[in-house]
Amino acid sequence: MLLRIVSILFPLFSLTALGYFVGKRMRPDLSHANKLNMDVFVPALVFAALANKEFRIADFGALGVATLIVVVGSGLVGWLLARQAGVAPKTFVPPMMFNNCGNLGLPLSVLAFGDAALAPAVVMFMVSNLLHFSFGAWLLDHRIKLWTVWKVPSVLATLLGLAVGIAGVQVWPPLMLAIKMLGDIAIPLMLFALGVRLTDSRISSIGLGLYSAVARPVAGMLLALGVLLVFDLPPQQQALMLVFGALPPAVLNYIFAERYHQEPEAVASMVLIGNVAAVLFLPIALAMVLP
């Protein structure tokens, strides 16, 4: 079991570590690559997964609702912990609420459970992503117009993919292959860029970082276990839900905190220490779900 967990996690952490090493030594500017990933490659990955003729939205309705409950529940737990610790909720809640289900979650799902896990993992990613770009942004700036969230490329790709899948439209195979090839760029670039991005993080609040590094996966896994008592999900989706709960804070939390001037250094500490702590918590989650 230990060897199997290491073989699953090694590609993830090795690519991230490579990105961190390259970021430290070469200081590459990945701003354009990251923009391409978020605006082209990730939307292609999402569209290809949802527009697939084997994708049936009815099979993932309960999973979407369960994911929503875990995300919102994590935010409520984060708010309670922030009040108890005397930390600004706007600083603490987003990293608790929005995990790294893109950079780590998508590749981890495929490596651990096979290609068939990509579609449900994308559903979970899009539920979290939609909330992050709408409620998450509004939480930091109440002037945000929530209705503009459809303009986010990955959200638009979700809507188009669902429309094509529900309508039963068969995308021309060569075109679908081209879209899948674009989507295949997204995951390794996500991991590499995550490592590079972490080199920009500064640990200014070690105590807060350690506090959230434990609270985020523990609360997430407990909420996932509670949800699984209510929702009768297929075994693979149950496993994905528990792993989803164990994921560390998303790097996007730091980007949002910087954009909206919400203690970015403190959030950076939470993101950096949380992602390092994933080395401990993800093996625990995998050990609980792998047969």
PDB file of C-alpha atoms in Angstrom:
ATOM      1  CA  MET A   1       0.000   0.000   0.000  1.00  0.00           C
ATOM      2  CA  LEU A   2       2.791   2.426   0.899  1.00  0.00           C
ATOM      3  CA  LEU A   3       4.570   1.766  -2.388  1.00  0.00           C
ATOM      4  CA  ARG A   4       1.333   2.314  -4.290  1.00  0.00           C
ATOM      5  CA  ILE A   5       0.684   5.646  -2.551  1.00  0.00           C
ATOM      6  CA  VAL A   6       4.252   6.789  -3.242  1.00  0.00           C
ATOM      7  CA  SER A   7       3.923   5.816  -6.913  1.00  0.00           C
ATOM      8  CA  ILE A   8       0.721   7.878  -7.165  1.00  0.00           C
ATOM      9  CA  LEU A   9       2.050  10.974  -5.416  1.00  0.00           C
ATOM     10  CA  PHE A  10       5.613  10.944  -6.793  1.00  0.00           C
ATOM     11  CA  PRO A  11       4.748  12.354 -10.260  1.00  0.00           C
ATOM     12  CA  LEU A  12       2.738  15.164  -8.646  1.00  0.00           C
ATOM     13  CA  PHE A  13       5.334  16.262  -6.144  1.00  0.00           C
ATOM     14  CA  SER A  14       8.296  15.687  -8.477  1.00  0.00           C
ATOM     15  CA  LEU A  15       6.850  18.021 -11.137  1.00  0.00           C
ATOM     16  CA  THR A  16       5.971  20.579  -8.462  1.00  0.00           C
ATOM     17  CA  ALA A  17       9.450  20.281  -6.935  1.00  0.00           C
ATOM     18  CA  LEU A  18      11.006  20.705 -10.386  1.00  0.00           C
ATOM     19  CA  GLY A  19       8.959  23.856 -10.878  1.00  0.00           C
ATOM     20  CA  TYR A  20      10.108  25.137  -7.474  1.00  0.00           C
ATOM     21  CA  PHE A  21      13.777  24.382  -8.278  1.00  0.00           C
ATOM     22  CA  VAL A  22      13.557  26.033 -11.697  1.00  0.00           C
ATOM     23  CA  GLY A  23      11.727  28.983 -10.171  1.00  0.00           C
ATOM     24  CA  LYS A  24      14.469  29.462  -7.583  1.00  0.00           C
ATOM     25  CA  ARG A  25      17.344  29.116 -10.049  1.00  0.00           C
ATOM     26  CA  MET A  26      16.000  30.732 -13.221  1.00  0.00           C
ATOM     27  CA  ARG A  27      13.166  33.004 -12.044  1.00  0.00           C
ATOM     28  CA  PRO A  28      11.078  32.339 -15.198  1.00  0.00           C
ATOM     29  CA  ASP A  29       8.157  34.620 -15.957  1.00  0.00           C
ATOM     30  CA  LEU A  30       5.228  32.214 -16.325  1.00  0.00           C
ATOM     31  CA  SER A  31       2.567  34.918 -16.301  1.00  0.00           C
ATOM     32  CA  HIS A  32       1.780  34.382 -19.995  1.00  0.00           C
ATOM     33  CA  ALA A  33       1.933  30.575 -19.653  1.00  0.00           C
ATOM     34  CA  ASN A  34      -0.392  30.696 -16.635  1.00  0.00           C
ATOM     35  CA  LYS A  35      -2.815  32.920 -18.509  1.00  0.00           C
ATOM     36  CA  LEU A  36      -2.765  30.522 -21.475  1.00  0.00           C
ATOM     37  CA  ASN A  37      -3.369  27.625 -19.102  1.00  0.00           C
ATOM     38  CA  MET A  38      -6.359  29.279 -17.417  1.00  0.00           C
ATOM     39  CA  ASP A  39      -7.807  30.724 -20.639  1.00  0.00           C
ATOM     40  CA  VAL A  40      -7.075  27.928 -23.161  1.00  0.00           C
ATOM     41  CA  PHE A  41      -5.695  24.645 -21.828  1.00  0.00           C
ATOM     42  CA  VAL A  42      -7.877  24.178 -18.716  1.00  0.00           C
ATOM     43  CA  PRO A  43     -11.068  25.146 -20.619  1.00  0.00           C
ATOM     44  CA  ALA A  44     -10.080  22.608 -23.295  1.00  0.00           C
ATOM     45  CA  LEU A  45      -9.604  19.949 -20.605  1.00  0.00           C
ATOM     46  CA  VAL A  46     -12.994  20.778 -19.063  1.00  0.00           C
ATOM     47  CA  PHE A  47     -14.834  20.855 -22.400  1.00  0.00           C
ATOM     48  CA  ALA A  48     -13.310  17.543 -23.556  1.00  0.00           C
ATOM     49  CA  ALA A  49     -14.349  15.835 -20.309  1.00  0.00           C
ATOM     50  CA  LEU A  50     -17.921  17.168 -20.309  1.00  0.00           C
ATOM     51  CA  ALA A  51     -18.612  16.927 -24.063  1.00  0.00           C
ATOM     52  CA  ASN A  52     -17.519  13.293 -24.130  1.00  0.00           C
ATOM     53  CA  LYS A  53     -20.305  11.042 -25.370  1.00  0.00           C
ATOM     54  CA  GLU A  54     -19.813   8.822 -22.295  1.00  0.00           C
ATOM     55  CA  PHE A  55     -20.445  11.741 -19.915  1.00  0.00           C
ATOM     56  CA  ARG A  56     -23.967  11.790 -18.456  1.00  0.00           C
ATOM     57  CA  ILE A  57     -24.712  14.762 -16.221  1.00  0.00           C
ATOM     58  CA  ALA A  58     -27.361  12.807 -14.310  1.00  0.00           C
ATOM     59  CA  ASP A  59     -24.603  10.510 -13.029  1.00  0.00           C
ATOM     60  CA  PHE A  60     -22.879  13.423 -11.285  1.00  0.00           C
ATOM     61  CA  GLY A  61     -25.759  15.486  -9.886  1.00  0.00           C
ATOM     62  CA  ALA A  62     -25.397  14.096  -6.358  1.00  0.00           C
ATOM     63  CA  LEU A  63     -21.618  14.501  -6.546  1.00  0.00           C
ATOM     64  CA  GLY A  64     -22.020  18.172  -7.486  1.00  0.00           C
ATOM     65  CA  VAL A  65     -24.354  18.820  -4.547  1.00  0.00           C
ATOM     66  CA  ALA A  66     -22.076  16.902  -2.170  1.00  0.00           C
ATOM     67  CA  THR A  67     -19.087  18.945  -3.360  1.00  0.00           C
ATOM     68  CA  LEU A  68     -21.030  22.168  -2.829  1.00  0.00           C
ATOM     69  CA  ILE A  69     -21.822  21.131   0.756  1.00  0.00           C
ATOM     70  CA  VAL A  70     -18.164  20.319   1.512  1.00  0.00           C
ATOM     71  CA  VAL A  71     -16.946  23.633   0.040  1.00  0.00           C
ATOM     72  CA  VAL A  72     -19.549  25.745   1.847  1.00  0.00           C
ATOM     73  CA  GLY A  73     -19.129  23.707   5.040  1.00  0.00           C
ATOM     74  CA  SER A  74     -15.370  24.285   4.952  1.00  0.00           C
ATOM     75  CA  GLY A  75     -16.052  27.999   4.677  1.00  0.00           C
ATOM     76  CA  LEU A  76     -18.329  27.918   7.734  1.00  0.00           C
ATOM     77  CA  VAL A  77     -15.726  25.985   9.726  1.00  0.00           C
ATOM     78  CA  GLY A  78     -13.116  28.506   8.579  1.00  0.00           C
ATOM     79  CA  TRP A  79     -15.300  31.395   9.759  1.00  0.00           C
ATOM     80  CA  LEU A  80     -15.730  29.801  13.214  1.00  0.00           C
ATOM     81  CA  LEU A  81     -12.007  29.085  13.538  1.00  0.00           C
ATOM     82  CA  ALA A  82     -11.126  32.604  12.386  1.00  0.00           C
ATOM     83  CA  ARG A  83     -13.396  34.133  15.037  1.00  0.00           C
ATOM     84  CA  GLN A  84     -11.903  31.856  17.688  1.00  0.00           C
ATOM     85  CA  ALA A  85      -8.300  32.652  16.665  1.00  0.00           C
ATOM     86  CA  GLY A  86      -8.887  36.375  16.241  1.00  0.00           C
ATOM     87  CA  VAL A  87      -8.025  36.291  12.540  1.00  0.00           C
ATOM     88  CA  ALA A  88      -9.837  38.315   9.901  1.00  0.00           C
ATOM     89  CA  PRO A  89     -12.422  35.962   8.307  1.00  0.00           C
ATOM     90  CA  LYS A  90     -11.704  37.443   4.853  1.00  0.00           C
ATOM     91  CA  THR A  91      -8.125  36.254   5.265  1.00  0.00           C
ATOM     92  CA  PHE A  92      -8.793  32.798   6.706  1.00  0.00           C
ATOM     93  CA  VAL A  93     -12.048  31.654   5.099  1.00  0.00           C
ATOM     94  CA  PRO A  94     -11.079  31.524   1.367  1.00  0.00           C
ATOM     95  CA  PRO A  95      -8.024  29.233   1.863  1.00  0.00           C
ATOM     96  CA  MET A  96     -10.183  26.990   4.050  1.00  0.00           C
ATOM     97  CA  MET A  97     -13.017  27.000   1.550  1.00  0.00           C
ATOM     98  CA  PHE A  98     -11.243  26.709  -1.813  1.00  0.00           C
ATOM     99  CA  ASN A  99      -8.743  23.890  -2.139  1.00  0.00           C
ATOM    100  CA  ASN A 100      -6.205  22.938  -4.770  1.00  0.00           C
ATOM    101  CA  CYS A 101      -8.607  20.763  -6.747  1.00  0.00           C
ATOM    102  CA  GLY A 102      -7.121  22.011 -10.030  1.00  0.00           C
ATOM    103  CA  ASN A 103      -3.334  21.868  -9.761  1.00  0.00           C
ATOM    104  CA  LEU A 104      -3.289  18.809  -7.486  1.00  0.00           C
ATOM    105  CA  GLY A 105      -6.817  17.433  -7.532  1.00  0.00           C
ATOM    106  CA  LEU A 106      -7.178  16.696 -11.244  1.00  0.00           C
ATOM    107  CA  PRO A 107      -3.836  14.915 -11.775  1.00  0.00           C
ATOM    108  CA  LEU A 108      -4.138  13.086  -8.450  1.00  0.00           C
ATOM    109  CA  SER A 109      -7.593  11.773  -9.400  1.00  0.00           C
ATOM    110  CA  VAL A 110      -6.336  10.384 -12.716  1.00  0.00           C
ATOM    111  CA  LEU A 111      -3.169   8.868 -11.247  1.00  0.00           C
ATOM    112  CA  ALA A 112      -4.999   7.255  -8.331  1.00  0.00           C
ATOM    113  CA  PHE A 113      -8.217   6.093 -10.009  1.00  0.00           C
ATOM    114  CA  GLY A 114      -7.569   6.080 -13.773  1.00  0.00           C
ATOM    115  CA  ASP A 115      -8.863   8.089 -16.723  1.00  0.00           C
ATOM    116  CA  ALA A 116     -12.480   7.313 -15.789  1.00  0.00           C
ATOM    117  CA  ALA A 117     -12.024   9.554 -12.729  1.00  0.00           C
ATOM    118  CA  LEU A 118     -11.334  12.659 -14.831  1.00  0.00           C
ATOM    119  CA  ALA A 119     -15.002  13.484 -15.522  1.00  0.00           C
ATOM    120  CA  PRO A 120     -16.154  13.407 -11.864  1.00  0.00           C
ATOM    121  CA  ALA A 121     -12.966  15.238 -10.834  1.00  0.00           C
ATOM    122  CA  VAL A 122     -13.758  17.952 -13.387  1.00  0.00           C
ATOM    123  CA  VAL A 123     -17.295  18.242 -11.979  1.00  0.00           C
ATOM    124  CA  MET A 124     -15.874  18.801  -8.490  1.00  0.00           C
ATOM    125  CA  PHE A 125     -13.302  21.247  -9.828  1.00  0.00           C
ATOM    126  CA  MET A 126     -15.955  23.281 -11.629  1.00  0.00           C
ATOM    127  CA  VAL A 127     -18.267  23.464  -8.585  1.00  0.00           C
ATOM    128  CA  SER A 128     -15.369  24.848  -6.530  1.00  0.00           C
ATOM    129  CA  ASN A 129     -14.121  27.045  -9.375  1.00  0.00           C
ATOM    130  CA  LEU A 130     -17.546  28.573 -10.008  1.00  0.00           C
ATOM    131  CA  LEU A 131     -17.925  29.401  -6.308  1.00  0.00           C
ATOM    132  CA  HIS A 132     -14.399  30.818  -6.116  1.00  0.00           C
ATOM    133  CA  PHE A 133     -14.838  33.214  -9.032  1.00  0.00           C
ATOM    134  CA  SER A 134     -18.258  34.318  -7.788  1.00  0.00           C
ATOM    135  CA  PHE A 135     -18.740  34.104  -4.015  1.00  0.00           C
ATOM    136  CA  GLY A 136     -14.996  33.962  -3.283  1.00  0.00           C
ATOM    137  CA  ALA A 137     -14.354  37.177  -5.210  1.00  0.00           C
ATOM    138  CA  TRP A 138     -17.457  38.837  -3.702  1.00  0.00           C
ATOM    139  CA  LEU A 139     -16.279  37.905  -0.204  1.00  0.00           C
ATOM    140  CA  LEU A 140     -13.152  40.005  -0.732  1.00  0.00           C
ATOM    141  CA  ASP A 141     -14.856  42.814  -2.630  1.00  0.00           C
ATOM    142  CA  HIS A 142     -18.634  43.288  -2.320  1.00  0.00           C
ATOM    143  CA  ARG A 143     -18.608  45.459  -5.454  1.00  0.00           C
ATOM    144  CA  ILE A 144     -18.026  42.390  -7.624  1.00  0.00           C
ATOM    145  CA  LYS A 145     -20.866  41.663 -10.069  1.00  0.00           C
ATOM    146  CA  LEU A 146     -21.646  37.978  -9.688  1.00  0.00           C
ATOM    147  CA  TRP A 147     -23.436  37.655 -13.020  1.00  0.00           C
ATOM    148  CA  THR A 148     -20.171  38.251 -14.903  1.00  0.00           C
ATOM    149  CA  VAL A 149     -18.785  34.885 -13.737  1.00  0.00           C
ATOM    150  CA  TRP A 150     -19.882  33.276 -17.016  1.00  0.00           C
ATOM    151  CA  LYS A 151     -17.120  35.255 -18.760  1.00  0.00           C
ATOM    152  CA  VAL A 152     -14.441  33.173 -16.988  1.00  0.00           C
ATOM    153  CA  PRO A 153     -13.120  30.830 -19.748  1.00  0.00           C
ATOM    154  CA  SER A 154     -13.297  27.642 -17.651  1.00  0.00           C
ATOM    155  CA  VAL A 155     -16.874  28.462 -16.626  1.00  0.00           C
ATOM    156  CA  LEU A 156     -17.815  29.151 -20.246  1.00  0.00           C
ATOM    157  CA  ALA A 157     -16.190  25.853 -21.272  1.00  0.00           C
ATOM    158  CA  THR A 158     -18.283  24.110 -18.616  1.00  0.00           C
ATOM    159  CA  LEU A 159     -21.512  25.566 -19.960  1.00  0.00           C
ATOM    160  CA  LEU A 160     -20.599  24.680 -23.553  1.00  0.00           C
ATOM    161  CA  GLY A 161     -19.446  21.175 -22.604  1.00  0.00           C
ATOM    162  CA  LEU A 162     -22.637  20.495 -20.658  1.00  0.00           C
ATOM    163  CA  ALA A 163     -24.761  21.825 -23.517  1.00  0.00           C
ATOM    164  CA  VAL A 164     -23.010  19.581 -26.046  1.00  0.00           C
ATOM    165  CA  GLY A 165     -23.158  16.568 -23.738  1.00  0.00           C
ATOM    166  CA  ILE A 166     -26.828  16.994 -22.795  1.00  0.00           C
ATOM    167  CA  ALA A 167     -27.852  17.612 -26.422  1.00  0.00           C
ATOM    168  CA  GLY A 168     -26.007  14.470 -27.478  1.00  0.00           C
ATOM    169  CA  VAL A 169     -24.080  16.323 -30.173  1.00  0.00           C
ATOM    170  CA  GLN A 170     -21.136  14.362 -31.540  1.00  0.00           C
ATOM    171  CA  VAL A 171     -18.117  16.629 -31.920  1.00  0.00           C
ATOM    172  CA  TRP A 172     -16.133  15.884 -35.092  1.00  0.00           C
ATOM    173  CA  PRO A 173     -13.503  13.339 -33.848  1.00  0.00           C
ATOM    174  CA  PRO A 174     -10.442  15.166 -35.273  1.00  0.00           C
ATOM    175  CA  LEU A 175     -11.646  18.383 -33.613  1.00  0.00           C
ATOM    176  CA  MET A 176     -12.238  16.592 -30.299  1.00  0.00           C
ATOM    177  CA  LEU A 177      -8.756  15.048 -30.536  1.00  0.00           C
ATOM    178  CA  ALA A 178      -7.259  18.517 -31.045  1.00  0.00           C
ATOM    179  CA  ILE A 179      -9.190  19.828 -28.006  1.00  0.00           C
ATOM    180  CA  LYS A 180      -8.028  16.860 -25.911  1.00  0.00           C
ATOM    181  CA  MET A 181      -4.430  17.490 -26.959  1.00  0.00           C
ATOM    182  CA  LEU A 182      -4.749  21.071 -25.736  1.00  0.00           C
ATOM    183  CA  GLY A 183      -6.291  19.830 -22.499  1.00  0.00           C
ATOM    184  CA  ASP A 184      -3.412  17.385 -21.972  1.00  0.00           C
ATOM    185  CA  ILE A 185      -1.073  20.379 -21.642  1.00  0.00           C
ATOM    186  CA  ALA A 186      -3.021  21.727 -18.661  1.00  0.00           C
ATOM    187  CA  ILE A 187      -2.191  19.206 -15.917  1.00  0.00           C
ATOM    188  CA  PRO A 188       1.639  19.051 -16.166  1.00  0.00           C
ATOM    189  CA  LEU A 189       1.762  22.820 -16.663  1.00  0.00           C
ATOM    190  CA  MET A 190      -0.447  23.268 -13.578  1.00  0.00           C
ATOM    191  CA  LEU A 191       1.942  21.236 -11.443  1.00  0.00           C
ATOM    192  CA  PHE A 192       5.090  22.903 -12.783  1.00  0.00           C
ATOM    193  CA  ALA A 193       3.572  26.378 -12.439  1.00  0.00           C
ATOM    194  CA  LEU A 194       2.468  25.543  -8.889  1.00  0.00           C
ATOM    195  CA  GLY A 195       6.100  24.920  -7.949  1.00  0.00           C
ATOM    196  CA  VAL A 196       7.224  28.158  -9.606  1.00  0.00           C
ATOM    197  CA  ARG A 197       4.415  30.110  -7.947  1.00  0.00           C
ATOM    198  CA  LEU A 198       5.388  28.800  -4.503  1.00  0.00           C
ATOM    199  CA  THR A 199       8.815  30.428  -4.879  1.00  0.00           C
ATOM    200  CA  ASP A 200       7.035  33.799  -4.754  1.00  0.00           C
ATOM    201  CA  SER A 201       5.352  32.953  -1.452  1.00  0.00           C
ATOM    202  CA  ARG A 202       6.830  34.319   1.733  1.00  0.00           C
ATOM    203  CA  ILE A 203       6.321  32.737   5.146  1.00  0.00           C
ATOM    204  CA  SER A 204       5.428  35.707   7.327  1.00  0.00           C
ATOM    205  CA  SER A 205       2.841  34.010   9.554  1.00  0.00           C
ATOM    206  CA  ILE A 206       4.165  30.578  10.484  1.00  0.00           C
ATOM    207  CA  GLY A 207       1.626  30.026  13.268  1.00  0.00           C
ATOM    208  CA  LEU A 208      -1.325  30.890  11.049  1.00  0.00           C
ATOM    209  CA  GLY A 209       0.121  28.779   8.243  1.00  0.00           C
ATOM    210  CA  LEU A 210       0.510  25.715  10.458  1.00  0.00           C
ATOM    211  CA  TYR A 211      -2.951  26.239  11.957  1.00  0.00           C
ATOM    212  CA  SER A 212      -4.626  26.305   8.552  1.00  0.00           C
ATOM    213  CA  ALA A 213      -2.385  23.526   7.181  1.00  0.00           C
ATOM    214  CA  VAL A 214      -3.968  21.160   9.706  1.00  0.00           C
ATOM    215  CA  ALA A 215      -7.456  22.682   9.865  1.00  0.00           C
ATOM    216  CA  ARG A 216      -8.032  22.692   6.088  1.00  0.00           C
ATOM    217  CA  PRO A 217      -7.597  18.939   5.364  1.00  0.00           C
ATOM    218  CA  VAL A 218      -8.981  17.752   8.720  1.00  0.00           C
ATOM    219  CA  ALA A 219     -12.167  19.798   8.339  1.00  0.00           C
ATOM    220  CA  GLY A 220     -12.446  18.814   4.681  1.00  0.00           C
ATOM    221  CA  MET A 221     -12.134  15.088   5.326  1.00  0.00           C
ATOM    222  CA  LEU A 222     -14.565  15.178   8.254  1.00  0.00           C
ATOM    223  CA  LEU A 223     -17.112  17.052   6.143  1.00  0.00           C
ATOM    224  CA  ALA A 224     -16.589  14.593   3.289  1.00  0.00           C
ATOM    225  CA  LEU A 225     -17.175  11.650   5.621  1.00  0.00           C
ATOM    226  CA  GLY A 226     -20.340  13.315   6.917  1.00  0.00           C
ATOM    227  CA  VAL A 227     -21.611  13.955   3.399  1.00  0.00           C
ATOM    228  CA  LEU A 228     -20.981  10.341   2.424  1.00  0.00           C
ATOM    229  CA  LEU A 229     -23.324   9.253   5.204  1.00  0.00           C
ATOM    230  CA  VAL A 230     -26.128  11.168   3.472  1.00  0.00           C
ATOM    231  CA  PHE A 231     -25.344  10.724  -0.240  1.00  0.00           C
ATOM    232  CA  ASP A 232     -25.255   7.253  -1.755  1.00  0.00           C
ATOM    233  CA  LEU A 233     -22.411   7.867  -4.212  1.00  0.00           C
ATOM    234  CA  PRO A 234     -20.676   5.188  -6.311  1.00  0.00           C
ATOM    235  CA  PRO A 235     -17.438   3.852  -4.772  1.00  0.00           C
ATOM    236  CA  GLN A 236     -15.157   5.846  -7.078  1.00  0.00           C
ATOM    237  CA  GLN A 237     -16.967   9.100  -6.326  1.00  0.00           C
ATOM    238  CA  GLN A 238     -16.824   8.346  -2.592  1.00  0.00           C
ATOM    239  CA  ALA A 239     -13.051   7.970  -2.847  1.00  0.00           C
ATOM    240  CA  LEU A 240     -12.740  11.170  -4.879  1.00  0.00           C
ATOM    241  CA  MET A 241     -14.833  13.060  -2.332  1.00  0.00           C
ATOM    242  CA  LEU A 242     -12.583  12.071   0.562  1.00  0.00           C
ATOM    243  CA  VAL A 243      -9.425  12.962  -1.382  1.00  0.00           C
ATOM    244  CA  PHE A 244     -11.061  16.274  -2.365  1.00  0.00           C
ATOM    245  CA  GLY A 245     -11.556  17.050   1.319  1.00  0.00           C
ATOM    246  CA  ALA A 246      -7.859  16.442   2.062  1.00  0.00           C
ATOM    247  CA  LEU A 247      -6.502  18.831  -0.585  1.00  0.00           C
ATOM    248  CA  PRO A 248      -4.498  21.902   0.531  1.00  0.00           C
ATOM    249  CA  PRO A 249      -5.456  25.550  -0.178  1.00  0.00           C
ATOM    250  CA  ALA A 250      -5.488  26.676  -3.807  1.00  0.00           C
ATOM    251  CA  VAL A 251      -2.742  29.012  -5.030  1.00  0.00           C
ATOM    252  CA  LEU A 252      -5.543  31.128  -6.489  1.00  0.00           C
ATOM    253  CA  ASN A 253      -6.339  32.241  -2.922  1.00  0.00           C
ATOM    254  CA  TYR A 254      -3.008  34.097  -2.814  1.00  0.00           C
ATOM    255  CA  ILE A 255      -3.645  35.692  -6.208  1.00  0.00           C
ATOM    256  CA  PHE A 256      -7.073  36.887  -5.073  1.00  0.00           C
ATOM    257  CA  ALA A 257      -5.701  38.161  -1.731  1.00  0.00           C
ATOM    258  CA  GLU A 258      -3.026  40.122  -3.592  1.00  0.00           C
ATOM    259  CA  ARG A 259      -5.527  41.546  -6.060  1.00  0.00           C
ATOM    260  CA  TYR A 260      -7.945  42.690  -3.357  1.00  0.00           C
ATOM    261  CA  HIS A 261      -5.276  43.690  -0.783  1.00  0.00           C
ATOM    262  CA  GLN A 262      -6.464  41.189   1.843  1.00  0.00           C
ATOM    263  CA  GLU A 263      -3.292  40.354   3.826  1.00  0.00           C
ATOM    264  CA  PRO A 264      -1.563  38.594   0.891  1.00  0.00           C
ATOM    265  CA  GLU A 265       1.535  37.690   2.932  1.00  0.00           C
ATOM    266  CA  ALA A 266      -0.568  35.860   5.519  1.00  0.00           C
ATOM    267  CA  VAL A 267      -2.503  34.038   2.790  1.00  0.00           C
ATOM    268  CA  ALA A 268       0.780  33.164   1.048  1.00  0.00           C
ATOM    269  CA  SER A 269       1.974  31.507   4.261  1.00  0.00           C
ATOM    270  CA  MET A 270      -1.248  29.505   4.493  1.00  0.00           C
ATOM    271  CA  VAL A 271      -0.945  28.376   0.868  1.00  0.00           C
ATOM    272  CA  LEU A 272       2.758  27.500   1.026  1.00  0.00           C
ATOM    273  CA  ILE A 273       2.689  25.620   4.354  1.00  0.00           C
ATOM    274  CA  GLY A 274      -0.619  23.979   3.442  1.00  0.00           C
ATOM    275  CA  ASN A 275       0.753  22.588   0.177  1.00  0.00           C
ATOM    276  CA  VAL A 276       3.884  21.310   1.929  1.00  0.00           C
ATOM    277  CA  ALA A 277       1.671  19.636   4.563  1.00  0.00           C
ATOM    278  CA  ALA A 278      -0.149  17.841   1.744  1.00  0.00           C
ATOM    279  CA  VAL A 279       2.796  15.422   1.771  1.00  0.00           C
ATOM    280  CA  LEU A 280       1.360  14.166   5.070  1.00  0.00           C
ATOM    281  CA  PHE A 281      -2.397  14.438   4.558  1.00  0.00           C
ATOM    282  CA  LEU A 282      -2.810  13.141   0.999  1.00  0.00           C
ATOM    283  CA  PRO A 283      -1.203   9.758   1.817  1.00  0.00           C
ATOM    284  CA  ILE A 284      -3.621   9.451   4.753  1.00  0.00           C
ATOM    285  CA  ALA A 285      -6.585  10.138   2.469  1.00  0.00           C
ATOM    286  CA  LEU A 286      -5.330   7.688  -0.166  1.00  0.00           C
ATOM    287  CA  ALA A 287      -4.727   5.000   2.442  1.00  0.00           C
ATOM    288  CA  MET A 288      -8.364   5.362   3.513  1.00  0.00           C
ATOM    289  CA  VAL A 289      -9.817   4.943   0.014  1.00  0.00           C
ATOM    290  CA  LEU A 290      -7.488   2.706  -1.996  1.00  0.00           C
ATOM    291  CA  PRO A 291      -8.588  -0.965  -2.097  1.00  0.00           C
TER     292      PRO A 291
END
